Short mmCIF file of C-alpha atoms in Angstrom, two decimals:
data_model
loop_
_atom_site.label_atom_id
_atom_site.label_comp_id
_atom_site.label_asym_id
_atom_site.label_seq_id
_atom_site.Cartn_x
_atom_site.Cartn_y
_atom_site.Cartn_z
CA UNK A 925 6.40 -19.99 -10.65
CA UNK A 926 5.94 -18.41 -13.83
CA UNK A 927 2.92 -20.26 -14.56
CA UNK A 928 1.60 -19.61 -11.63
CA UNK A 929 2.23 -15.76 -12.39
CA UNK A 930 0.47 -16.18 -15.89
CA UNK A 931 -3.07 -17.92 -13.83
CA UNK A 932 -2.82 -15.20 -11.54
CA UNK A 933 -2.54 -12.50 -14.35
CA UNK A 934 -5.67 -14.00 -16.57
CA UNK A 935 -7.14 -13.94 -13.41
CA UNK A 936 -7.12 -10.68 -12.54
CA UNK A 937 -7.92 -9.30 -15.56
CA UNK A 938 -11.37 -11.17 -15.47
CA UNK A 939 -11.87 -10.16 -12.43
CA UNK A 940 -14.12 -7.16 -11.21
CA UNK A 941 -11.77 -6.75 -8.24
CA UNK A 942 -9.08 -5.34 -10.09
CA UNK A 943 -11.02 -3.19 -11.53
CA UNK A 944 -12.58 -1.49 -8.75
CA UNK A 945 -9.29 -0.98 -6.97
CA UNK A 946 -8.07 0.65 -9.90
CA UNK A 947 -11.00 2.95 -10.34
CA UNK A 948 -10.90 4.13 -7.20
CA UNK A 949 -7.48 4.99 -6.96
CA UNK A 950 -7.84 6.56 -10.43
CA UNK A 951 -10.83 8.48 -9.81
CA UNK A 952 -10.03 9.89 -5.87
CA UNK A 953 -7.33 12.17 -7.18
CA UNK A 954 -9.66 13.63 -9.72
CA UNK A 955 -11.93 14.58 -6.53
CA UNK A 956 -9.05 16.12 -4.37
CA UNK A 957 -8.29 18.54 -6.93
CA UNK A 958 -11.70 19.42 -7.21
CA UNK A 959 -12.38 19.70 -3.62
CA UNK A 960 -9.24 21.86 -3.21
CA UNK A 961 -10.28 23.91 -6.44
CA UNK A 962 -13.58 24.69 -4.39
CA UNK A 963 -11.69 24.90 -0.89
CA UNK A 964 -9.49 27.65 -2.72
CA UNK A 965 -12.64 29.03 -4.23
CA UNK A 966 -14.34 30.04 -1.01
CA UNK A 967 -11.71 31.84 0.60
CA UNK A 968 -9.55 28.73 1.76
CA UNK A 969 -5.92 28.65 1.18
CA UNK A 970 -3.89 25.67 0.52
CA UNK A 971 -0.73 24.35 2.49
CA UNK A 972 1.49 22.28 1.54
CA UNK A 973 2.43 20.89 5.47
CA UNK A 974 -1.26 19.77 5.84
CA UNK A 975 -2.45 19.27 2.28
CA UNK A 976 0.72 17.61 1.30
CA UNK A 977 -0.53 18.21 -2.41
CA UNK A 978 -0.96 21.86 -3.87
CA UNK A 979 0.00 21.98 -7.22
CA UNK A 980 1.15 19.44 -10.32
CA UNK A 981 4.49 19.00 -8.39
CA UNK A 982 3.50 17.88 -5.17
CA UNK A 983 1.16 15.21 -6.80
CA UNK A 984 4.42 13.65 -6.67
CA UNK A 985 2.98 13.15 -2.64
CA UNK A 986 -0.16 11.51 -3.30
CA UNK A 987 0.45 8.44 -2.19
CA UNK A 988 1.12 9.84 0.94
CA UNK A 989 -1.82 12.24 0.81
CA UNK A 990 -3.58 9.02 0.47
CA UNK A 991 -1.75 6.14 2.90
CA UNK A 992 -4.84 5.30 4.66
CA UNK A 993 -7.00 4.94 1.52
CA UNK A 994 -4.33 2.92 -0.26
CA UNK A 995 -3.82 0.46 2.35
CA UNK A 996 -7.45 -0.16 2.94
CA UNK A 997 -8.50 -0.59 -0.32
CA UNK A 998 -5.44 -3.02 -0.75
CA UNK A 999 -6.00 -4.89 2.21
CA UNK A 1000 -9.57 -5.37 0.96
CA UNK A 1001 -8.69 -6.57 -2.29
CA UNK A 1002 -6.03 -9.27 -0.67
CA UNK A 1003 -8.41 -10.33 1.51
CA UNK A 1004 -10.73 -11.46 -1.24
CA UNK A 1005 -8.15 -12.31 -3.82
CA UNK A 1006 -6.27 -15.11 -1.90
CA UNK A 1007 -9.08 -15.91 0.96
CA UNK A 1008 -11.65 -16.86 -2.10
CA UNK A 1009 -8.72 -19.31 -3.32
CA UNK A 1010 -9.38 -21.35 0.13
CA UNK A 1011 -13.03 -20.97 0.60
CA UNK A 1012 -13.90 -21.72 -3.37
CA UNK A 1013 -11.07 -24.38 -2.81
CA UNK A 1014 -8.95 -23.62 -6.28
CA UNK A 1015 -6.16 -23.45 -4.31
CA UNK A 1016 -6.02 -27.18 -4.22
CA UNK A 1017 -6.18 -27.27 -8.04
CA UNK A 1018 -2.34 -26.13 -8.37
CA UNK A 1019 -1.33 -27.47 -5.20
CA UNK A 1020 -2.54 -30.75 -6.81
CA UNK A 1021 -0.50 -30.38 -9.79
CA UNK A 1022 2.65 -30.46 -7.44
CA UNK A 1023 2.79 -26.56 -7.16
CA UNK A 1024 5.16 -26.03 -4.15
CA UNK A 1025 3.44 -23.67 -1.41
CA UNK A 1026 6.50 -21.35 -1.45
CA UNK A 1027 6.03 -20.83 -4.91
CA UNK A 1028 2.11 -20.51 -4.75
CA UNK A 1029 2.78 -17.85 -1.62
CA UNK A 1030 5.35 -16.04 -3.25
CA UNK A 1031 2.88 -15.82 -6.85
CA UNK A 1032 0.17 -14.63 -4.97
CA UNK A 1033 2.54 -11.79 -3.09
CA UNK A 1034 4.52 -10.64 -6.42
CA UNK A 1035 0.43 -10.73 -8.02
CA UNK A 1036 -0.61 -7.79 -5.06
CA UNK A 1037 2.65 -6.19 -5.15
CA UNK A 1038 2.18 -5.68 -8.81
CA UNK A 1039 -1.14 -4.60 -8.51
CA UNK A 1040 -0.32 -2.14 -5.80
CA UNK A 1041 2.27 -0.73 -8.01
CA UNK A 1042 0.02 -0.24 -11.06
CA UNK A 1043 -2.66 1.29 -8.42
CA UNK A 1044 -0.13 3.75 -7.00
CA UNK A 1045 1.12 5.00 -10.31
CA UNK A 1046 -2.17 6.09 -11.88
CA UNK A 1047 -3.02 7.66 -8.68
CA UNK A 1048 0.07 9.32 -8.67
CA UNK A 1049 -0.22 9.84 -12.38
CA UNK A 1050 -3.69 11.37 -11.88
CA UNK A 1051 -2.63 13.25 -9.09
CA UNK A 1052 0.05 15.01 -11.01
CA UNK A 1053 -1.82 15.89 -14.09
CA UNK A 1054 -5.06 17.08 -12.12
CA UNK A 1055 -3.54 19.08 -10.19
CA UNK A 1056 -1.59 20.84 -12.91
CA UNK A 1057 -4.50 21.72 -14.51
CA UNK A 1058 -6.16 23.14 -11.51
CA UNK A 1059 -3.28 25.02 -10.24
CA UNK A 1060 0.02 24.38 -12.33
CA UNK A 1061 2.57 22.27 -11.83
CA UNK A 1062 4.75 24.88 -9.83
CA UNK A 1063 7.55 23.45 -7.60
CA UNK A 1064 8.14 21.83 -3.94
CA UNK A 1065 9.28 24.22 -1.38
CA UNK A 1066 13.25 23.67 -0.83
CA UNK A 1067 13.57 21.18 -3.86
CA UNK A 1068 16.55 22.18 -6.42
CA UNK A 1069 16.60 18.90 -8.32
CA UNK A 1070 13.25 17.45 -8.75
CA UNK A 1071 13.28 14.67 -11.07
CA UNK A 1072 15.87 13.37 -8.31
CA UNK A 1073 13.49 14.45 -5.49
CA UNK A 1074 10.41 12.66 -7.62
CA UNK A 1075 11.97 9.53 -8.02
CA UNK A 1076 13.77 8.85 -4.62
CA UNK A 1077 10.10 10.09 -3.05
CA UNK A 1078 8.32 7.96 -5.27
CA UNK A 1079 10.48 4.78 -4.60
CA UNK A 1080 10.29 5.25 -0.77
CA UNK A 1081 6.90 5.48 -0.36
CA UNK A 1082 5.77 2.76 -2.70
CA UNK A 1083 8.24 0.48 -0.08
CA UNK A 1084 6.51 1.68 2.62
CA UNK A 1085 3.31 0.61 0.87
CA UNK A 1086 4.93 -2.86 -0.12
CA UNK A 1087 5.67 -3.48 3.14
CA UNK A 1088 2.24 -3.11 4.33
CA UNK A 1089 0.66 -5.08 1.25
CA UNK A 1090 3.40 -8.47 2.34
CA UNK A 1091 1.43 -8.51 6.32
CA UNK A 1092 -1.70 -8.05 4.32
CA UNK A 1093 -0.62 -11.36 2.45
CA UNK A 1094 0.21 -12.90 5.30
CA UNK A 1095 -2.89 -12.19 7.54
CA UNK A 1096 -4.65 -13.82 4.42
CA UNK A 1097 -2.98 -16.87 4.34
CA UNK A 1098 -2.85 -17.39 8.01
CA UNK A 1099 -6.65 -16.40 7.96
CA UNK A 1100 -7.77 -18.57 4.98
CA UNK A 1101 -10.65 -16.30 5.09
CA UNK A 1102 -11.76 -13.17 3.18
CA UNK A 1103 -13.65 -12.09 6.17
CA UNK A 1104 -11.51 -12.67 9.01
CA UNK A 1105 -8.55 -11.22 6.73
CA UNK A 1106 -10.31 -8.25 6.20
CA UNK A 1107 -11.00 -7.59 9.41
CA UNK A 1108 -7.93 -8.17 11.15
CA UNK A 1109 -6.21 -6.25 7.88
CA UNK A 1110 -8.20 -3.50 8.87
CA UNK A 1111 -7.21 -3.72 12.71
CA UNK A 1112 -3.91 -3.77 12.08
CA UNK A 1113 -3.73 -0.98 9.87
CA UNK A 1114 -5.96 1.21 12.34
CA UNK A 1115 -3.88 -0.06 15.34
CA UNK A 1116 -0.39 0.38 13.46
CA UNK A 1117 -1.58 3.60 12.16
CA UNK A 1118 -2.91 5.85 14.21
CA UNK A 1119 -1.67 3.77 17.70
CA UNK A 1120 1.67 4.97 16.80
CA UNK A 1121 0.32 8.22 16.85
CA UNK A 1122 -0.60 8.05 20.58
CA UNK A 1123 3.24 6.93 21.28
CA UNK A 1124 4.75 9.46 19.74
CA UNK A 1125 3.61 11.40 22.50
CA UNK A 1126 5.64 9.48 25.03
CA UNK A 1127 9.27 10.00 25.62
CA UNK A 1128 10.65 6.23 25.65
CA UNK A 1129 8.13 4.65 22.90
CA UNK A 1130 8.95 7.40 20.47
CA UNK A 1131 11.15 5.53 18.14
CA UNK A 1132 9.70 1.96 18.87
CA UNK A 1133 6.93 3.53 16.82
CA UNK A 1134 9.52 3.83 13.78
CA UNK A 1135 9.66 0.19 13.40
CA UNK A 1136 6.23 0.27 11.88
CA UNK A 1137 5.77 0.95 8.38
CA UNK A 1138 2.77 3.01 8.89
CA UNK A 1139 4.68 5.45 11.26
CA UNK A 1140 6.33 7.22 8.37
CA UNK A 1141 3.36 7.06 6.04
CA UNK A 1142 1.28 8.64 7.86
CA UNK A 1143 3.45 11.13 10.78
CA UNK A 1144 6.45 11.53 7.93
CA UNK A 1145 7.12 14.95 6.07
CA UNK A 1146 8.17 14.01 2.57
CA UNK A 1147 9.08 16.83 1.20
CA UNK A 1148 10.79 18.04 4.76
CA UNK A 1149 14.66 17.77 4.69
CA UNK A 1150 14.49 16.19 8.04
CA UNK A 1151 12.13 13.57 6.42
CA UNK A 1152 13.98 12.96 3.42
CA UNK A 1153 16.64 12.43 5.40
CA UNK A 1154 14.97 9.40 6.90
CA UNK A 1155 14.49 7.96 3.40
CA UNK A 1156 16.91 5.18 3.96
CA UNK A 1157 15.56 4.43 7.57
CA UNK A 1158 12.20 4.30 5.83
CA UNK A 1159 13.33 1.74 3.14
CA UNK A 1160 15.38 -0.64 5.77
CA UNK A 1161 12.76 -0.85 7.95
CA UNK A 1162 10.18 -1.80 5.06
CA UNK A 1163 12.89 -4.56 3.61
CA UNK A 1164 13.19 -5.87 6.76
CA UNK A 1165 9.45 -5.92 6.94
CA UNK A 1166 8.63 -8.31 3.91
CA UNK A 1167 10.93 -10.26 4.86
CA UNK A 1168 10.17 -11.01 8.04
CA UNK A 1169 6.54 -11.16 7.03
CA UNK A 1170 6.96 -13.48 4.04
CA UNK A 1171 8.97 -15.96 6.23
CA UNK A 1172 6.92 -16.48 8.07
CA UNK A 1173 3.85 -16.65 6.26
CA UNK A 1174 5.44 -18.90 4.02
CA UNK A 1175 6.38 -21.31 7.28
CA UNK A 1176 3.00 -21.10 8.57
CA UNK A 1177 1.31 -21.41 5.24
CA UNK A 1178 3.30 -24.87 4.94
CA UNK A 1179 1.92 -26.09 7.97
CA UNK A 1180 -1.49 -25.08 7.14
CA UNK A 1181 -3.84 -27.89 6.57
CA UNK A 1182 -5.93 -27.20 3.68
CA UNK A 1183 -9.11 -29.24 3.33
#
């Protein structure tokens, strides 16, 4: 497994994939504060309810401000990370070396998990520090303790994100294609997203809804108490998520037949 890990790792870092997804989720911040500094400049007024990020200490919310961006761009970069590994056929190099597929599955999930992670933090790194210097750091509406607040916040929706980046792995293995994967990453992230959106309209399909990750990413007010107070919902729901997702990838994966 750890071998695996270290392949994956030299990888990546020769790879231009890496860092693209990087750069955009480093340099997208940079343009929201801009874009709000000129929004601001022209009369406009920022709020935090529908900006989600005004000042250095809601940057904390970026990667909520950003769900649909960061999920895309992941999904794209699975997609061509582990579909390339079947249609360039390296897979079967460490297969051949009597790699077990669990372990090769579970390498190539920890790989975009970690990557996701490092992604996420400079964005929300960025986000933070461009925002300061555009309009202070300031505070979040209602929040006493922050650091608390920052770190709880943080942790929850970098889950939610997780959660999304294990069906992306999955859809790629079941896919064994970059572009199939991407393109039924991107329907399911559309149809997850903004379906629940129609749902939550209706009266008895209301909290069905919940049970998708996407739900609170994207309809969830993070620095609400009524949504922090859905923190641990949020967090179940995305544990029980990669799991079930990583089963049974991993079940179908061993079945696959990989010529």
């Amino acid at each position: 497994m750890l071998n695996l890990l270290t392949a994956e790792r030299i990888k990546l870092l020769r790879s231009r994939k890496l860092w693209i997804v990087l750069s955009i989720l480093f340099l997208f911040p940079i343009y929201q504060a801009a874009n709000s500094k000129m929004v601001v400049h022209y009369g406009g007024k920022l709020v935090q309810a529908t900006d989600t990020v005004i000042n250095g200490a809601t940057g904390i919310l970026m990667i909520d401000k950003n769900g649909l961006t960061i999920l895309l761009v992941m999904s794209a970069f699975i997609s061509f990370f582990i579909g390339e590994e079947f249609q360039n056929g390296t897979i079967r190099n460490a297969l051949s070396l009597g790699r077990s597929r669990t372990h090769y599955y579970l390498s190539k999930l920890v790989t975009a998990a970690l990557v996701s992670l490092v992604g996420v933090v400079i964005m929300t790194v960025m986000g933070m520090v461009s925002f300061s210097v555009v309009f202070g750091f300031g505070e979040v509406a209602g929040i006493s303790d922050y650091v608390s607040y920052a770190l709880k916040t943080f942790s929850t929706l970098y889950v939610l994100i997780l959660a999304n980046v294990s069906i992306y792995v999955t859809i790629s293995f079941l896919t064994i294609n970059s572009g199939v994967s991407l393109v039924w990453s991107f329907l399911y992230t559309i149809g997850t997203g903004f379906g629940a959106g129609i749902f939550q309209q209706t009266e008895h399909f209301k909290q069905v809804t919940f049970w998708f990750t996407e739900s609170f990413l994207f309809y969830s007010d993070f620095a609400s108490p009524a949504g922090i107070a859905k923190y641990s919902e949020m967090i179940l729901v995305s544990l029980i998520t990669i799991v079930v997702s990583s089963a049974l990838g991993i079940i179908l994966f061993k079945r696959t037949d990989i010529k």
